[in-house]
PDB file of C-alpha atoms in Angstrom:
ATOM      1  CA  MET A   5     217.555 -35.714  50.425  1.00 40.00           C
ATOM      2  CA  ASN A   6     219.922 -37.524  52.768  1.00 44.00           C
ATOM      3  CA  ARG A   7     219.110 -41.244  53.015  1.00 48.00           C
ATOM      4  CA  SER A   8     219.566 -41.163  56.796  1.00 53.00           C
ATOM      5  CA  LEU A   9     216.631 -38.734  57.095  1.00 65.00           C
ATOM      6  CA  MET A  10     214.288 -40.893  55.052  1.00 79.00           C
ATOM      7  CA  PRO A  11     211.491 -42.638  56.939  1.00 85.00           C
ATOM      8  CA  PRO A  12     211.976 -46.390  57.396  1.00 87.00           C
ATOM      9  CA  SER A  13     210.435 -48.752  54.867  1.00 86.00           C
ATOM     10  CA  PHE A  14     209.185 -51.334  57.415  1.00 85.00           C
ATOM     11  CA  LEU A  15     205.503 -50.382  57.982  1.00 90.00           C
ATOM     12  CA  PRO A  16     205.405 -50.508  61.827  1.00 89.00           C
ATOM     13  CA  ASP A  17     208.622 -48.468  62.003  1.00 88.00           C
ATOM     14  CA  ARG A  18     207.254 -46.051  59.420  1.00 90.00           C
ATOM     15  CA  ILE A  19     204.109 -45.569  61.508  1.00 93.00           C
ATOM     16  CA  ALA A  20     206.225 -45.063  64.654  1.00 91.00           C
ATOM     17  CA  PHE A  21     208.480 -42.614  62.779  1.00 92.00           C
ATOM     18  CA  TYR A  22     205.565 -40.402  61.767  1.00 94.00           C
ATOM     19  CA  ALA A  23     203.784 -40.798  65.124  1.00 94.00           C
ATOM     20  CA  LEU A  24     206.913 -39.689  66.988  1.00 93.00           C
ATOM     21  CA  LYS A  25     207.435 -36.859  64.524  1.00 93.00           C
ATOM     22  CA  PHE A  26     203.832 -35.678  65.076  1.00 96.00           C
ATOM     23  CA  LEU A  27     204.132 -36.085  68.857  1.00 96.00           C
ATOM     24  CA  THR A  28     207.338 -34.057  68.942  1.00 95.00           C
ATOM     25  CA  ARG A  29     205.858 -31.239  66.896  1.00 96.00           C
ATOM     26  CA  LEU A  30     202.686 -31.222  69.000  1.00 97.00           C
ATOM     27  CA  CYS A  31     204.655 -31.133  72.260  1.00 97.00           C
ATOM     28  CA  ASP A  32     207.006 -28.447  70.928  1.00 97.00           C
ATOM     29  CA  THR A  33     204.071 -26.310  69.781  1.00 97.00           C
ATOM     30  CA  MET A  34     202.240 -26.691  73.072  1.00 98.00           C
ATOM     31  CA  GLY A  35     205.405 -25.925  75.046  1.00 96.00           C
ATOM     32  CA  VAL A  36     206.128 -22.784  73.038  1.00 97.00           C
ATOM     33  CA  LEU A  37     202.526 -21.579  73.333  1.00 98.00           C
ATOM     34  CA  LEU A  38     202.523 -22.172  77.078  1.00 98.00           C
ATOM     35  CA  LEU A  39     205.863 -20.407  77.575  1.00 97.00           C
ATOM     36  CA  ALA A  40     204.756 -17.489  75.397  1.00 97.00           C
ATOM     37  CA  SER A  41     201.541 -17.255  77.423  1.00 97.00           C
ATOM     38  CA  THR A  42     203.553 -17.257  80.627  1.00 97.00           C
ATOM     39  CA  LEU A  43     205.789 -14.482  79.342  1.00 97.00           C
ATOM     40  CA  LEU A  44     202.759 -12.453  78.258  1.00 97.00           C
ATOM     41  CA  ILE A  45     201.093 -12.835  81.647  1.00 96.00           C
ATOM     42  CA  ILE A  46     204.230 -11.888  83.585  1.00 95.00           C
ATOM     43  CA  VAL A  47     204.982  -8.870  81.374  1.00 95.00           C
ATOM     44  CA  SER A  48     201.331  -7.779  81.654  1.00 95.00           C
ATOM     45  CA  ALA A  49     201.483  -8.018  85.432  1.00 94.00           C
ATOM     46  CA  VAL A  50     204.653  -5.910  85.563  1.00 94.00           C
ATOM     47  CA  VAL A  51     203.273  -3.276  83.170  1.00 94.00           C
ATOM     48  CA  VAL A  52     199.930  -3.070  84.985  1.00 94.00           C
ATOM     49  CA  ARG A  53     201.693  -2.786  88.345  1.00 92.00           C
ATOM     50  CA  ASP A  54     204.259  -0.193  87.252  1.00 92.00           C
ATOM     51  CA  VAL A  55     202.116   1.893  84.885  1.00 93.00           C
ATOM     52  CA  LEU A  56     198.646   1.678  86.406  1.00 92.00           C
ATOM     53  CA  GLY A  57     199.597   0.946  89.995  1.00 92.00           C
ATOM     54  CA  LEU A  58     197.282  -2.053  90.152  1.00 92.00           C
ATOM     55  CA  SER A  59     198.161  -5.538  91.256  1.00 89.00           C
ATOM     56  CA  MET A  60     197.353  -8.812  89.535  1.00 90.00           C
ATOM     57  CA  PRO A  61     198.048 -11.451  92.221  1.00 88.00           C
ATOM     58  CA  TRP A  62     196.522 -14.249  90.160  1.00 91.00           C
ATOM     59  CA  THR A  63     199.306 -14.051  87.556  1.00 94.00           C
ATOM     60  CA  GLU A  64     201.701 -16.024  89.757  1.00 92.00           C
ATOM     61  CA  GLU A  65     199.237 -18.902  90.010  1.00 94.00           C
ATOM     62  CA  ILE A  66     198.537 -18.984  86.279  1.00 96.00           C
ATOM     63  CA  ALA A  67     202.238 -18.661  85.428  1.00 95.00           C
ATOM     64  CA  SER A  68     203.074 -21.617  87.702  1.00 94.00           C
ATOM     65  CA  LEU A  69     200.379 -23.734  86.102  1.00 95.00           C
ATOM     66  CA  LEU A  70     201.482 -22.858  82.570  1.00 97.00           C
ATOM     67  CA  ILE A  71     205.152 -23.521  83.339  1.00 97.00           C
ATOM     68  CA  ILE A  72     204.410 -26.948  84.815  1.00 97.00           C
ATOM     69  CA  TYR A  73     202.480 -27.978  81.705  1.00 97.00           C
ATOM     70  CA  ALA A  74     205.186 -26.510  79.438  1.00 97.00           C
ATOM     71  CA  VAL A  75     207.781 -28.640  81.250  1.00 96.00           C
ATOM     72  CA  GLY A  76     205.516 -31.699  80.907  1.00 96.00           C
ATOM     73  CA  PHE A  77     205.209 -31.239  77.140  1.00 97.00           C
ATOM     74  CA  GLY A  78     208.878 -30.338  76.796  1.00 96.00           C
ATOM     75  CA  SER A  79     210.020 -33.427  78.682  1.00 96.00           C
ATOM     76  CA  ILE A  80     208.090 -35.669  76.301  1.00 96.00           C
ATOM     77  CA  SER A  81     209.591 -33.926  73.289  1.00 95.00           C
ATOM     78  CA  ALA A  82     213.096 -34.133  74.761  1.00 94.00           C
ATOM     79  CA  TRP A  83     212.655 -37.848  75.456  1.00 93.00           C
ATOM     80  CA  VAL A  84     211.655 -38.556  71.851  1.00 91.00           C
ATOM     81  CA  ARG A  85     214.710 -36.653  70.615  1.00 90.00           C
ATOM     82  CA  GLY A  86     217.058 -38.218  73.146  1.00 87.00           C
ATOM     83  CA  GLU A  87     217.991 -34.809  74.537  1.00 89.00           C
ATOM     84  CA  HIS A  88     217.722 -35.575  78.244  1.00 83.00           C
ATOM     85  CA  LEU A  89     220.935 -35.643  80.245  1.00 79.00           C
ATOM     86  CA  LEU A  90     222.956 -38.768  79.527  1.00 74.00           C
ATOM     87  CA  VAL A  91     226.267 -39.904  80.943  1.00 72.00           C
ATOM     88  CA  ASP A  92     227.981 -42.246  78.522  1.00 75.00           C
ATOM     89  CA  LEU A  93     231.261 -43.514  79.911  1.00 73.00           C
ATOM     90  CA  PHE A  94     231.804 -46.859  78.226  1.00 80.00           C
ATOM     91  CA  SER A  95     229.244 -47.470  75.460  1.00 81.00           C
ATOM     92  CA  HIS A  96     231.768 -46.699  72.738  1.00 81.00           C
ATOM     93  CA  ARG A  97     233.731 -49.801  73.804  1.00 87.00           C
ATOM     94  CA  MET A  98     230.754 -52.176  73.702  1.00 88.00           C
ATOM     95  CA  SER A  99     229.721 -54.564  70.969  1.00 91.00           C
ATOM     96  CA  SER A 100     226.483 -54.006  69.057  1.00 88.00           C
ATOM     97  CA  LEU A 101     224.721 -56.705  71.088  1.00 92.00           C
ATOM     98  CA  ALA A 102     225.878 -55.189  74.383  1.00 91.00           C
ATOM     99  CA  LYS A 103     224.792 -51.704  73.234  1.00 90.00           C
ATOM    100  CA  GLY A 104     221.353 -53.077  72.338  1.00 90.00           C
ATOM    101  CA  LEU A 105     221.028 -54.741  75.741  1.00 93.00           C
ATOM    102  CA  GLN A 106     222.213 -51.600  77.498  1.00 91.00           C
ATOM    103  CA  TYR A 107     219.707 -49.521  75.521  1.00 90.00           C
ATOM    104  CA  ARG A 108     216.820 -51.796  76.547  1.00 94.00           C
ATOM    105  CA  LEU A 109     217.972 -51.969  80.166  1.00 94.00           C
ATOM    106  CA  VAL A 110     218.235 -48.177  80.437  1.00 92.00           C
ATOM    107  CA  ALA A 111     214.823 -47.818  78.771  1.00 94.00           C
ATOM    108  CA  LEU A 112     213.315 -50.365  81.194  1.00 96.00           C
ATOM    109  CA  ILE A 113     214.832 -48.641  84.230  1.00 96.00           C
ATOM    110  CA  SER A 114     213.645 -45.278  82.885  1.00 95.00           C
ATOM    111  CA  CYS A 115     210.153 -46.666  82.285  1.00 97.00           C
ATOM    112  CA  SER A 116     210.071 -47.957  85.860  1.00 98.00           C
ATOM    113  CA  PHE A 117     211.215 -44.614  87.246  1.00 98.00           C
ATOM    114  CA  PHE A 118     208.767 -42.629  85.104  1.00 98.00           C
ATOM    115  CA  SER A 119     205.914 -44.958  86.083  1.00 98.00           C
ATOM    116  CA  LEU A 120     206.766 -44.552  89.761  1.00 98.00           C
ATOM    117  CA  ALA A 121     206.958 -40.775  89.392  1.00 98.00           C
ATOM    118  CA  ALA A 122     203.633 -40.733  87.488  1.00 98.00           C
ATOM    119  CA  TRP A 123     202.051 -42.799  90.240  1.00 98.00           C
ATOM    120  CA  GLY A 124     203.390 -40.315  92.795  1.00 97.00           C
ATOM    121  CA  ALA A 125     201.929 -37.407  90.810  1.00 97.00           C
ATOM    122  CA  TRP A 126     198.596 -39.248  90.626  1.00 97.00           C
ATOM    123  CA  ILE A 127     198.588 -39.838  94.408  1.00 97.00           C
ATOM    124  CA  MET A 128     199.506 -36.201  95.056  1.00 96.00           C
ATOM    125  CA  SER A 129     196.736 -35.018  92.726  1.00 94.00           C
ATOM    126  CA  TYR A 130     194.274 -37.101  94.732  1.00 93.00           C
ATOM    127  CA  MET A 131     195.652 -35.980  98.104  1.00 94.00           C
ATOM    128  CA  SER A 132     195.609 -32.299  97.168  1.00 92.00           C
ATOM    129  CA  ALA A 133     192.159 -32.272  95.577  1.00 87.00           C
ATOM    130  CA  HIS A 134     190.761 -30.003  98.284  1.00 90.00           C
ATOM    131  CA  ASN A 135     193.769 -27.684  98.471  1.00 93.00           C
ATOM    132  CA  LYS A 136     193.247 -24.596  96.375  1.00 94.00           C
ATOM    133  CA  THR A 137     195.354 -21.653  95.283  1.00 91.00           C
ATOM    134  CA  VAL A 138     194.774 -18.385  97.118  1.00 90.00           C
ATOM    135  CA  SER A 139     193.749 -15.969  94.357  1.00 90.00           C
ATOM    136  CA  LEU A 140     191.832 -18.103  91.865  1.00 91.00           C
ATOM    137  CA  SER A 141     190.910 -21.121  93.998  1.00 91.00           C
ATOM    138  CA  ILE A 142     192.344 -23.523  91.416  1.00 91.00           C
ATOM    139  CA  SER A 143     192.752 -27.012  92.816  1.00 92.00           C
ATOM    140  CA  PHE A 144     196.371 -28.122  93.198  1.00 93.00           C
ATOM    141  CA  THR A 145     195.238 -31.272  91.413  1.00 95.00           C
ATOM    142  CA  TRP A 146     195.623 -29.399  88.139  1.00 94.00           C
ATOM    143  CA  LEU A 147     199.261 -28.672  88.948  1.00 93.00           C
ATOM    144  CA  TYR A 148     199.964 -32.347  89.566  1.00 96.00           C
ATOM    145  CA  TYR A 149     198.184 -33.325  86.347  1.00 97.00           C
ATOM    146  CA  GLY A 150     200.864 -31.408  84.421  1.00 96.00           C
ATOM    147  CA  ILE A 151     203.559 -33.463  86.153  1.00 96.00           C
ATOM    148  CA  LEU A 152     201.541 -36.623  85.540  1.00 97.00           C
ATOM    149  CA  LEU A 153     201.273 -35.775  81.837  1.00 97.00           C
ATOM    150  CA  GLY A 154     205.044 -35.534  81.422  1.00 96.00           C
ATOM    151  CA  PHE A 155     205.867 -38.715  83.311  1.00 98.00           C
ATOM    152  CA  VAL A 156     203.133 -40.825  81.693  1.00 98.00           C
ATOM    153  CA  GLY A 157     204.231 -39.671  78.243  1.00 97.00           C
ATOM    154  CA  MET A 158     207.877 -40.514  78.933  1.00 97.00           C
ATOM    155  CA  ALA A 159     206.933 -43.860  80.545  1.00 98.00           C
ATOM    156  CA  ILE A 160     204.978 -44.895  77.433  1.00 97.00           C
ATOM    157  CA  LEU A 161     207.874 -43.888  75.179  1.00 95.00           C
ATOM    158  CA  ALA A 162     210.411 -45.697  77.393  1.00 96.00           C
ATOM    159  CA  LEU A 163     208.221 -48.817  77.342  1.00 97.00           C
ATOM    160  CA  TRP A 164     208.143 -48.645  73.544  1.00 95.00           C
ATOM    161  CA  GLN A 165     211.934 -48.293  73.507  1.00 93.00           C
ATOM    162  CA  THR A 166     212.267 -51.285  75.824  1.00 95.00           C
ATOM    163  CA  LEU A 167     210.087 -53.465  73.632  1.00 94.00           C
ATOM    164  CA  ARG A 168     211.362 -52.243  70.259  1.00 92.00           C
ATOM    165  CA  GLY A 169     215.017 -51.733  71.049  1.00 89.00           C
ATOM    166  CA  PRO A 170     217.278 -49.253  69.293  1.00 86.00           C
ATOM    167  CA  VAL A 171     216.362 -48.194  65.786  1.00 82.00           C
ATOM    168  CA  GLU A 172     218.669 -46.464  63.346  1.00 77.00           C
ATOM    169  CA  TRP A 173     216.175 -43.781  62.338  1.00 71.00           C
ATOM    170  CA  GLN A 174     215.583 -42.679  65.919  1.00 70.00           C
ATOM    171  CA  SER A 175     219.256 -42.287  66.778  1.00 59.00           C
ATOM    172  CA  ILE A 176     219.694 -39.701  64.014  1.00 46.00           C
ATOM    173  CA  LYS A 177     219.758 -36.218  65.515  1.00 47.00           C
ATOM    174  CA  GLY A 178     216.623 -34.327  64.554  1.00 43.00           C
ATOM    175  CA  SER A 179     214.609 -37.299  63.294  1.00 40.00           C
ATOM    176  CA  GLY A 180     212.037 -36.640  65.982  1.00 43.00           C
ATOM    177  CA  GLY A 181     210.445 -34.030  63.804  1.00 43.00           C
ATOM    178  CA  ASP A 182     212.430 -30.857  63.380  1.00 43.00           C
ATOM    179  CA  ASP A 183     213.907 -31.602  59.959  1.00 44.00           C
ATOM    180  CA  ASN A 184     210.924 -32.439  57.770  1.00 42.00           C
TER     181      ASN A 184
END
C-alpha cells in the first residue's frame, strides 16, 4: 500500500481522517440515493403520462426537494475532497509558511461565507414556514433546510480547516474516502 494513502499516526489526525472518510462516504451514498430517487420519480411520471395518460403533478415538487438535498450532501462531500472550484494563480510561488497562511485565510473566509449563507437559509426557512407547495402542501421550510444542511456542513469543515491548517493526508487526492 502506498505510504501517502496510509492514515496519519497522530491520534487526533487519525480520528479526523476516519471521520472525514466516513462523512464523505455517507454524503456520497445519500447523494446517489437521492439522485437515483429523483430519476426514478421523473421517469415514472413520464411513463405514467405517456402510457396511461395520467398526470402526476406532485413529482416536480418531490424532485425539487430531492435535488436540493442531493446538492447539500454533495457539496459537503466535495468540500472534504477539495473538489470545489478553485482559482490558483500564485500559490506555486509561495513559501510553505505563506501557503499555510493562505490556506487558513481562505478557509476562514469560506467559513464566514458559509455561515452567512446558512444563516440566510435559516431565516428563509423561518420566513417561508407558512408557504406551501401546490400539489402536496409541503412547507417551503423543508426546501431551505436542504440548503441549510449543505452550508452548515461546509462551514463546520471550513472552521476545522482554519483551526487545524493544512494537513498532508488531506491534500492527497482521494483521501476523503474513495480509495479505502
